[in-house]
Amino acid sequence: MKQKDKNQKLTGAEGFHTYYSGIFGERWESLKKSLFLEPDHVQFNAGGKEPYFLDSASVRCAVSLPLKDAESILDMCAAPGGKTLVLAASMEQRANLLSNERSADRKLRLSHTVENCLPEEISSRVTVICKDGAVLCLSKGNQFDRILLDAPCSSERHVIQDPNYLKDWSPSRIKTLSMAQWALLSSGWRMLKEGGYLLYSTCALNPSENDGVIEKLLKKFKDVEICEPAVSSDVQAFCSVKLVEGEQTKYGRHVLPDSAGGSGPLYFCLLRKKSVCSVEELSMV
């Protein structure tokens, strides 16, 4: 039976479990159980009127984006705002952060987070907009020193806990999402300055939305460098938490809740736009 025919039969709850069992093998049972546990939420207090609670893996992800000497920073898919807070609290005083969210309703929540969870001296340097990140490059090419793209994804932790979502699940959703993620990532890459860093992340379990999307970027662009996602910002003043490292994948790291105390799932990969000399230029040296 062809893979396409197999995928057509993998629908609903049974198809979901069969699909992910095929990816994780014997580990799937323990991983599946961990998805029903209470997420490892921690308090992030940046000095605003109220604190913010987010998954500790999200903190680990956001602090992987190097912010030293960065003046222009973009959070492409920023709602509800947790990673925006980490970036804003960590960026240098001369830096400005543009936080974008395509959904008007989610943009309102993002604005609330920025206004209420950051002190005025920081929130004044954060601008919230409502645009489609996939076409944002048409007006903002090569404008940003740093970009965080936390792309919309399968979010299996939510799917498996909701019978309605689980009933309608099929592999075609993964294919649709990976195409949307690629559109966002290729747009983000066009907005990144030479020498800049882009951090790509999802809360997806399946590799098609993680390393698979990075693979497309490497094939399309010759100026992509995979970097080690080290902890680049100290956020201990805002959030007292032991940051998880995540498991190594082909290109990034994957925090999985069965081995990370309930954190995740969260995949992240750090990329740098390097200078690429043409063959003609090299031959002239």
mmCIF file with all atom_site columns, N, CA, C and O in Angstrom, residues 138-179:
data_model
loop_
_atom_site.group_PDB
_atom_site.id
_atom_site.type_symbol
_atom_site.label_atom_id
_atom_site.label_alt_id
_atom_site.label_comp_id
_atom_site.label_asym_id
_atom_site.label_entity_id
_atom_site.label_seq_id
_atom_site.pdbx_PDB_ins_code
_atom_site.Cartn_x
_atom_site.Cartn_y
_atom_site.Cartn_z
_atom_site.occupancy
_atom_site.B_iso_or_equiv
_atom_site.pdbx_formal_charge
_atom_site.auth_seq_id
_atom_site.auth_comp_id
_atom_site.auth_asym_id
_atom_site.auth_atom_id
_atom_site.pdbx_PDB_model_num
ATOM 1   N N  . LEU A 1 138 ? 7.307   41.443 2.140  1.00 0.00 ? 138 LEU A N  1
ATOM 2   C CA . LEU A 1 138 ? 7.116   42.309 0.978  1.00 0.00 ? 138 LEU A CA 1
ATOM 3   C C  . LEU A 1 138 ? 7.349   43.774 1.318  1.00 0.00 ? 138 LEU A C  1
ATOM 4   O O  . LEU A 1 138 ? 7.689   44.577 0.450  1.00 0.00 ? 138 LEU A O  1
ATOM 5   N N  . SER A 1 139 ? 7.177   44.133 2.591  1.00 0.00 ? 139 SER A N  1
ATOM 6   C CA . SER A 1 139 ? 7.377   45.523 3.005  1.00 0.00 ? 139 SER A CA 1
ATOM 7   C C  . SER A 1 139 ? 8.545   45.702 3.963  1.00 0.00 ? 139 SER A C  1
ATOM 8   O O  . SER A 1 139 ? 8.955   46.830 4.246  1.00 0.00 ? 139 SER A O  1
ATOM 9   N N  . LYS A 1 140 ? 9.110   44.589 4.462  1.00 0.00 ? 140 LYS A N  1
ATOM 10  C CA . LYS A 1 140 ? 10.158  44.699 5.481  1.00 0.00 ? 140 LYS A CA 1
ATOM 11  C C  . LYS A 1 140 ? 11.353  43.789 5.179  1.00 0.00 ? 140 LYS A C  1
ATOM 12  O O  . LYS A 1 140 ? 11.885  43.114 6.061  1.00 0.00 ? 140 LYS A O  1
ATOM 13  N N  . GLY A 1 141 ? 11.768  43.757 3.939  1.00 0.00 ? 141 GLY A N  1
ATOM 14  C CA . GLY A 1 141 ? 12.906  42.925 3.574  1.00 0.00 ? 141 GLY A CA 1
ATOM 15  C C  . GLY A 1 141 ? 14.207  43.410 4.189  1.00 0.00 ? 141 GLY A C  1
ATOM 16  O O  . GLY A 1 141 ? 14.480  44.614 4.203  1.00 0.00 ? 141 GLY A O  1
ATOM 17  N N  . ASN A 1 142 ? 15.006  42.482 4.711  1.00 0.00 ? 142 ASN A N  1
ATOM 18  C CA . ASN A 1 142 ? 16.338  42.786 5.280  1.00 0.00 ? 142 ASN A CA 1
ATOM 19  C C  . ASN A 1 142 ? 16.316  43.903 6.321  1.00 0.00 ? 142 ASN A C  1
ATOM 20  O O  . ASN A 1 142 ? 17.170  44.780 6.322  1.00 0.00 ? 142 ASN A O  1
ATOM 21  N N  . GLN A 1 143 ? 15.345  43.853 7.227  1.00 0.00 ? 143 GLN A N  1
ATOM 22  C CA . GLN A 1 143 ? 15.190  44.936 8.206  1.00 0.00 ? 143 GLN A CA 1
ATOM 23  C C  . GLN A 1 143 ? 15.544  44.561 9.642  1.00 0.00 ? 143 GLN A C  1
ATOM 24  O O  . GLN A 1 143 ? 15.726  45.440 10.478 1.00 0.00 ? 143 GLN A O  1
ATOM 25  N N  . PHE A 1 144 ? 15.644  43.277 9.961  1.00 0.00 ? 144 PHE A N  1
ATOM 26  C CA . PHE A 1 144 ? 15.749  42.890 11.363 1.00 0.00 ? 144 PHE A CA 1
ATOM 27  C C  . PHE A 1 144 ? 17.066  42.183 11.690 1.00 0.00 ? 144 PHE A C  1
ATOM 28  O O  . PHE A 1 144 ? 17.553  41.344 10.934 1.00 0.00 ? 144 PHE A O  1
ATOM 29  N N  . ASP A 1 145 ? 17.611  42.544 12.857 1.00 0.00 ? 145 ASP A N  1
ATOM 30  C CA . ASP A 1 145 ? 18.823  41.894 13.357 1.00 0.00 ? 145 ASP A CA 1
ATOM 31  C C  . ASP A 1 145 ? 18.511  40.520 13.938 1.00 0.00 ? 145 ASP A C  1
ATOM 32  O O  . ASP A 1 145 ? 19.327  39.610 13.869 1.00 0.00 ? 145 ASP A O  1
ATOM 33  N N  . ARG A 1 146 ? 17.330  40.397 14.538 1.00 0.00 ? 146 ARG A N  1
ATOM 34  C CA . ARG A 1 146 ? 16.927  39.148 15.176 1.00 0.00 ? 146 ARG A CA 1
ATOM 35  C C  . ARG A 1 146 ? 15.440  38.900 14.904 1.00 0.00 ? 146 ARG A C  1
ATOM 36  O O  . ARG A 1 146 ? 14.628  39.841 14.922 1.00 0.00 ? 146 ARG A O  1
ATOM 37  N N  . ILE A 1 147 ? 15.102  37.627 14.693 1.00 0.00 ? 147 ILE A N  1
ATOM 38  C CA . ILE A 1 147 ? 13.701  37.247 14.462 1.00 0.00 ? 147 ILE A CA 1
ATOM 39  C C  . ILE A 1 147 ? 13.383  35.984 15.253 1.00 0.00 ? 147 ILE A C  1
ATOM 40  O O  . ILE A 1 147 ? 14.159  35.020 15.246 1.00 0.00 ? 147 ILE A O  1
ATOM 41  N N  . LEU A 1 148 ? 12.246  36.002 15.925 1.00 0.00 ? 148 LEU A N  1
ATOM 42  C CA . LEU A 1 148 ? 11.698  34.798 16.555 1.00 0.00 ? 148 LEU A CA 1
ATOM 43  C C  . LEU A 1 148 ? 10.442  34.410 15.791 1.00 0.00 ? 148 LEU A C  1
ATOM 44  O O  . LEU A 1 148 ? 9.525   35.217 15.643 1.00 0.00 ? 148 LEU A O  1
ATOM 45  N N  . LEU A 1 149 ? 10.429  33.179 15.292 1.00 0.00 ? 149 LEU A N  1
ATOM 46  C CA . LEU A 1 149 ? 9.245   32.656 14.613 1.00 0.00 ? 149 LEU A CA 1
ATOM 47  C C  . LEU A 1 149 ? 8.746   31.441 15.385 1.00 0.00 ? 149 LEU A C  1
ATOM 48  O O  . LEU A 1 149 ? 9.290   30.343 15.244 1.00 0.00 ? 149 LEU A O  1
ATOM 49  N N  . ASP A 1 150 ? 7.744   31.645 16.212 1.00 0.00 ? 150 ASP A N  1
ATOM 50  C CA . ASP A 1 150 ? 7.075   30.551 16.919 1.00 0.00 ? 150 ASP A CA 1
ATOM 51  C C  . ASP A 1 150 ? 5.834   30.229 16.089 1.00 0.00 ? 150 ASP A C  1
ATOM 52  O O  . ASP A 1 150 ? 4.776   30.823 16.273 1.00 0.00 ? 150 ASP A O  1
ATOM 53  N N  . ALA A 1 151 ? 6.001   29.295 15.160 1.00 0.00 ? 151 ALA A N  1
ATOM 54  C CA . ALA A 1 151 ? 4.997   29.083 14.118 1.00 0.00 ? 151 ALA A CA 1
ATOM 55  C C  . ALA A 1 151 ? 3.770   28.318 14.606 1.00 0.00 ? 151 ALA A C  1
ATOM 56  O O  . ALA A 1 151 ? 3.890   27.411 15.440 1.00 0.00 ? 151 ALA A O  1
ATOM 57  N N  . PRO A 1 152 ? 2.579   28.654 14.108 1.00 0.00 ? 152 PRO A N  1
ATOM 58  C CA . PRO A 1 152 ? 1.381   27.850 14.382 1.00 0.00 ? 152 PRO A CA 1
ATOM 59  C C  . PRO A 1 152 ? 1.633   26.408 13.975 1.00 0.00 ? 152 PRO A C  1
ATOM 60  O O  . PRO A 1 152 ? 2.264   26.155 12.935 1.00 0.00 ? 152 PRO A O  1
ATOM 61  N N  . CYS A 1 153 ? 1.145   25.461 14.770 1.00 0.00 ? 153 CYS A N  1
ATOM 62  C CA . CYS A 1 153 ? 1.518   24.062 14.517 1.00 0.00 ? 153 CYS A CA 1
ATOM 63  C C  . CYS A 1 153 ? 0.405   23.110 14.939 1.00 0.00 ? 153 CYS A C  1
ATOM 64  O O  . CYS A 1 153 ? -0.669  23.528 15.369 1.00 0.00 ? 153 CYS A O  1
ATOM 65  N N  . SER A 1 154 ? 0.692   21.811 14.854 1.00 0.00 ? 154 SER A N  1
ATOM 66  C CA . SER A 1 154 ? -0.291  20.776 15.184 1.00 0.00 ? 154 SER A CA 1
ATOM 67  C C  . SER A 1 154 ? -0.721  20.809 16.638 1.00 0.00 ? 154 SER A C  1
ATOM 68  O O  . SER A 1 154 ? -1.836  20.418 16.977 1.00 0.00 ? 154 SER A O  1
ATOM 69  N N  . SER A 1 155 ? 0.180   21.226 17.521 1.00 0.00 ? 155 SER A N  1
ATOM 70  C CA . SER A 1 155 ? -0.129  21.335 18.950 1.00 0.00 ? 155 SER A CA 1
ATOM 71  C C  . SER A 1 155 ? -0.820  20.066 19.464 1.00 0.00 ? 155 SER A C  1
ATOM 72  O O  . SER A 1 155 ? -1.934  20.094 19.976 1.00 0.00 ? 155 SER A O  1
ATOM 73  N N  . GLU A 1 156 ? -0.112  18.943 19.341 1.00 0.00 ? 156 GLU A N  1
ATOM 74  C CA . GLU A 1 156 ? -0.701  17.648 19.682 1.00 0.00 ? 156 GLU A CA 1
ATOM 75  C C  . GLU A 1 156 ? -1.146  17.563 21.139 1.00 0.00 ? 156 GLU A C  1
ATOM 76  O O  . GLU A 1 156 ? -2.064  16.803 21.459 1.00 0.00 ? 156 GLU A O  1
ATOM 77  N N  . ARG A 1 157 ? -0.521  18.321 22.009 1.00 0.00 ? 157 ARG A N  1
ATOM 78  C CA . ARG A 1 157 ? -0.914  18.288 23.413 1.00 0.00 ? 157 ARG A CA 1
ATOM 79  C C  . ARG A 1 157 ? -2.358  18.755 23.591 1.00 0.00 ? 157 ARG A C  1
ATOM 80  O O  . ARG A 1 157 ? -3.095  18.238 24.424 1.00 0.00 ? 157 ARG A O  1
ATOM 81  N N  . HIS A 1 158 ? -2.760  19.720 22.788 1.00 0.00 ? 158 HIS A N  1
ATOM 82  C CA . HIS A 1 158 ? -4.140  20.204 22.848 1.00 0.00 ? 158 HIS A CA 1
ATOM 83  C C  . HIS A 1 158 ? -5.088  19.266 22.097 1.00 0.00 ? 158 HIS A C  1
ATOM 84  O O  . HIS A 1 158 ? -6.219  19.036 22.529 1.00 0.00 ? 158 HIS A O  1
ATOM 85  N N  . VAL A 1 159 ? -4.628  18.730 20.974 1.00 0.00 ? 159 VAL A N  1
ATOM 86  C CA . VAL A 1 159 ? -5.465  17.833 20.167 1.00 0.00 ? 159 VAL A CA 1
ATOM 87  C C  . VAL A 1 159 ? -5.854  16.596 20.959 1.00 0.00 ? 159 VAL A C  1
ATOM 88  O O  . VAL A 1 159 ? -7.025  16.195 20.994 1.00 0.00 ? 159 VAL A O  1
ATOM 89  N N  . ILE A 1 160 ? -4.881  15.975 21.611 1.00 0.00 ? 160 ILE A N  1
ATOM 90  C CA . ILE A 1 160 ? -5.136  14.714 22.294 1.00 0.00 ? 160 ILE A CA 1
ATOM 91  C C  . ILE A 1 160 ? -6.052  14.884 23.504 1.00 0.00 ? 160 ILE A C  1
ATOM 92  O O  . ILE A 1 160 ? -6.714  13.934 23.937 1.00 0.00 ? 160 ILE A O  1
ATOM 93  N N  . GLN A 1 161 ? -6.139  16.103 24.027 1.00 0.00 ? 161 GLN A N  1
ATOM 94  C CA . GLN A 1 161 ? -6.983  16.360 25.192 1.00 0.00 ? 161 GLN A CA 1
ATOM 95  C C  . GLN A 1 161 ? -8.401  16.800 24.822 1.00 0.00 ? 161 GLN A C  1
ATOM 96  O O  . GLN A 1 161 ? -9.251  16.942 25.693 1.00 0.00 ? 161 GLN A O  1
ATOM 97  N N  . ASP A 1 162 ? -8.652  17.010 23.546 1.00 0.00 ? 162 ASP A N  1
ATOM 98  C CA . ASP A 1 162 ? -9.965  17.486 23.103 1.00 0.00 ? 162 ASP A CA 1
ATOM 99  C C  . ASP A 1 162 ? -10.589 16.468 22.150 1.00 0.00 ? 162 ASP A C  1
ATOM 100 O O  . ASP A 1 162 ? -10.130 16.314 21.019 1.00 0.00 ? 162 ASP A O  1
ATOM 101 N N  . PRO A 1 163 ? -11.612 15.755 22.574 1.00 0.00 ? 163 PRO A N  1
ATOM 102 C CA . PRO A 1 163 ? -12.238 14.719 21.729 1.00 0.00 ? 163 PRO A CA 1
ATOM 103 C C  . PRO A 1 163 ? -12.702 15.235 20.374 1.00 0.00 ? 163 PRO A C  1
ATOM 104 O O  . PRO A 1 163 ? -12.647 14.503 19.371 1.00 0.00 ? 163 PRO A O  1
ATOM 105 N N  . ASN A 1 164 ? -13.142 16.490 20.307 1.00 0.00 ? 164 ASN A N  1
ATOM 106 C CA . ASN A 1 164 ? -13.610 17.046 19.036 1.00 0.00 ? 164 ASN A CA 1
ATOM 107 C C  . ASN A 1 164 ? -12.461 17.237 18.045 1.00 0.00 ? 164 ASN A C  1
ATOM 108 O O  . ASN A 1 164 ? -12.580 16.917 16.856 1.00 0.00 ? 164 ASN A O  1
ATOM 109 N N  . TYR A 1 165 ? -11.346 17.779 18.530 1.00 0.00 ? 165 TYR A N  1
ATOM 110 C CA . TYR A 1 165 ? -10.175 17.937 17.677 1.00 0.00 ? 165 TYR A CA 1
ATOM 111 C C  . TYR A 1 165 ? -9.633  16.570 17.261 1.00 0.00 ? 165 TYR A C  1
ATOM 112 O O  . TYR A 1 165 ? -9.249  16.355 16.107 1.00 0.00 ? 165 TYR A O  1
ATOM 113 N N  . LEU A 1 166 ? -9.591  15.645 18.218 1.00 0.00 ? 166 LEU A N  1
ATOM 114 C CA . LEU A 1 166 ? -9.035  14.323 17.959 1.00 0.00 ? 166 LEU A CA 1
ATOM 115 C C  . LEU A 1 166 ? -9.876  13.572 16.918 1.00 0.00 ? 166 LEU A C  1
ATOM 116 O O  . LEU A 1 166 ? -9.344  12.871 16.061 1.00 0.00 ? 166 LEU A O  1
ATOM 117 N N  . LYS A 1 167 ? -11.182 13.742 16.989 1.00 0.00 ? 167 LYS A N  1
ATOM 118 C CA . LYS A 1 167 ? -12.100 13.074 16.046 1.00 0.00 ? 167 LYS A CA 1
ATOM 119 C C  . LYS A 1 167 ? -11.834 13.511 14.609 1.00 0.00 ? 167 LYS A C  1
ATOM 120 O O  . LYS A 1 167 ? -11.953 12.710 13.673 1.00 0.00 ? 167 LYS A O  1
ATOM 121 N N  . ASP A 1 168 ? -11.455 14.779 14.434 1.00 0.00 ? 168 ASP A N  1
ATOM 122 C CA . ASP A 1 168 ? -11.255 15.328 13.092 1.00 0.00 ? 168 ASP A CA 1
ATOM 123 C C  . ASP A 1 168 ? -9.805  15.264 12.621 1.00 0.00 ? 168 ASP A C  1
ATOM 124 O O  . ASP A 1 168 ? -9.483  15.736 11.522 1.00 0.00 ? 168 ASP A O  1
ATOM 125 N N  . TRP A 1 169 ? -8.910  14.691 13.428 1.00 0.00 ? 169 TRP A N  1
ATOM 126 C CA . TRP A 1 169 ? -7.490  14.687 13.079 1.00 0.00 ? 169 TRP A CA 1
ATOM 127 C C  . TRP A 1 169 ? -7.212  13.820 11.844 1.00 0.00 ? 169 TRP A C  1
ATOM 128 O O  . TRP A 1 169 ? -7.822  12.767 11.659 1.00 0.00 ? 169 TRP A O  1
ATOM 129 N N  . SER A 1 170 ? -6.255  14.272 11.022 1.00 0.00 ? 170 SER A N  1
ATOM 130 C CA . SER A 1 170 ? -5.755  13.471 9.904  1.00 0.00 ? 170 SER A CA 1
ATOM 131 C C  . SER A 1 170 ? -4.374  13.995 9.523  1.00 0.00 ? 170 SER A C  1
ATOM 132 O O  . SER A 1 170 ? -4.035  15.155 9.813  1.00 0.00 ? 170 SER A O  1
ATOM 133 N N  . PRO A 1 171 ? -3.551  13.181 8.867  1.00 0.00 ? 171 PRO A N  1
ATOM 134 C CA . PRO A 1 171 ? -2.216  13.625 8.452  1.00 0.00 ? 171 PRO A CA 1
ATOM 135 C C  . PRO A 1 171 ? -2.244  14.809 7.488  1.00 0.00 ? 171 PRO A C  1
ATOM 136 O O  . PRO A 1 171 ? -1.248  15.518 7.361  1.00 0.00 ? 171 PRO A O  1
ATOM 137 N N  . SER A 1 172 ? -3.367  15.022 6.813  1.00 0.00 ? 172 SER A N  1
ATOM 138 C CA . SER A 1 172 ? -3.449  16.147 5.876  1.00 0.00 ? 172 SER A CA 1
ATOM 139 C C  . SER A 1 172 ? -3.306  17.480 6.614  1.00 0.00 ? 172 SER A C  1
ATOM 140 O O  . SER A 1 172 ? -2.828  18.464 6.035  1.00 0.00 ? 172 SER A O  1
ATOM 141 N N  . ARG A 1 173 ? -3.703  17.508 7.875  1.00 0.00 ? 173 ARG A N  1
ATOM 142 C CA . ARG A 1 173 ? -3.545  18.732 8.672  1.00 0.00 ? 173 ARG A CA 1
ATOM 143 C C  . ARG A 1 173 ? -2.057  19.054 8.859  1.00 0.00 ? 173 ARG A C  1
ATOM 144 O O  . ARG A 1 173 ? -1.658  20.230 8.806  1.00 0.00 ? 173 ARG A O  1
ATOM 145 N N  . ILE A 1 174 ? -1.254  18.029 9.046  1.00 0.00 ? 174 ILE A N  1
ATOM 146 C CA . ILE A 1 174 ? 0.187   18.226 9.211  1.00 0.00 ? 174 ILE A CA 1
ATOM 147 C C  . ILE A 1 174 ? 0.782   18.801 7.932  1.00 0.00 ? 174 ILE A C  1
ATOM 148 O O  . ILE A 1 174 ? 1.600   19.728 7.964  1.00 0.00 ? 174 ILE A O  1
ATOM 149 N N  . LYS A 1 175 ? 0.364   18.263 6.796  1.00 0.00 ? 175 LYS A N  1
ATOM 150 C CA . LYS A 1 175 ? 0.867   18.750 5.521  1.00 0.00 ? 175 LYS A CA 1
ATOM 151 C C  . LYS A 1 175 ? 0.492   20.210 5.304  1.00 0.00 ? 175 LYS A C  1
ATOM 152 O O  . LYS A 1 175 ? 1.318   21.020 4.874  1.00 0.00 ? 175 LYS A O  1
ATOM 153 N N  . THR A 1 176 ? -0.752  20.560 5.624  1.00 0.00 ? 176 THR A N  1
ATOM 154 C CA . THR A 1 176 ? -1.213  21.946 5.464  1.00 0.00 ? 176 THR A CA 1
ATOM 155 C C  . THR A 1 176 ? -0.427  22.890 6.372  1.00 0.00 ? 176 THR A C  1
ATOM 156 O O  . THR A 1 176 ? -0.001  23.974 5.953  1.00 0.00 ? 176 THR A O  1
ATOM 157 N N  . LEU A 1 177 ? -0.218  22.467 7.613  1.00 0.00 ? 177 LEU A N  1
ATOM 158 C CA . LEU A 1 177 ? 0.508   23.299 8.567  1.00 0.00 ? 177 LEU A CA 1
ATOM 159 C C  . LEU A 1 177 ? 1.974   23.462 8.169  1.00 0.00 ? 177 LEU A C  1
ATOM 160 O O  . LEU A 1 177 ? 2.535   24.559 8.263  1.00 0.00 ? 177 LEU A O  1
ATOM 161 N N  . SER A 1 178 ? 2.598   22.395 7.696  1.00 0.00 ? 178 SER A N  1
ATOM 162 C CA . SER A 1 178 ? 4.007   22.491 7.320  1.00 0.00 ? 178 SER A CA 1
ATOM 163 C C  . SER A 1 178 ? 4.189   23.432 6.131  1.00 0.00 ? 178 SER A C  1
ATOM 164 O O  . SER A 1 178 ? 5.209   24.126 6.038  1.00 0.00 ? 178 SER A O  1
ATOM 165 N N  . MET A 1 179 ? 3.214   23.492 5.251  1.00 0.00 ? 179 MET A N  1
ATOM 166 C CA . MET A 1 179 ? 3.270   24.433 4.128  1.00 0.00 ? 179 MET A CA 1
ATOM 167 C C  . MET A 1 179 ? 3.157   25.870 4.629  1.00 0.00 ? 179 MET A C  1
ATOM 168 O O  . MET A 1 179 ? 3.873   26.762 4.165  1.00 0.00 ? 179 MET A O  1
#
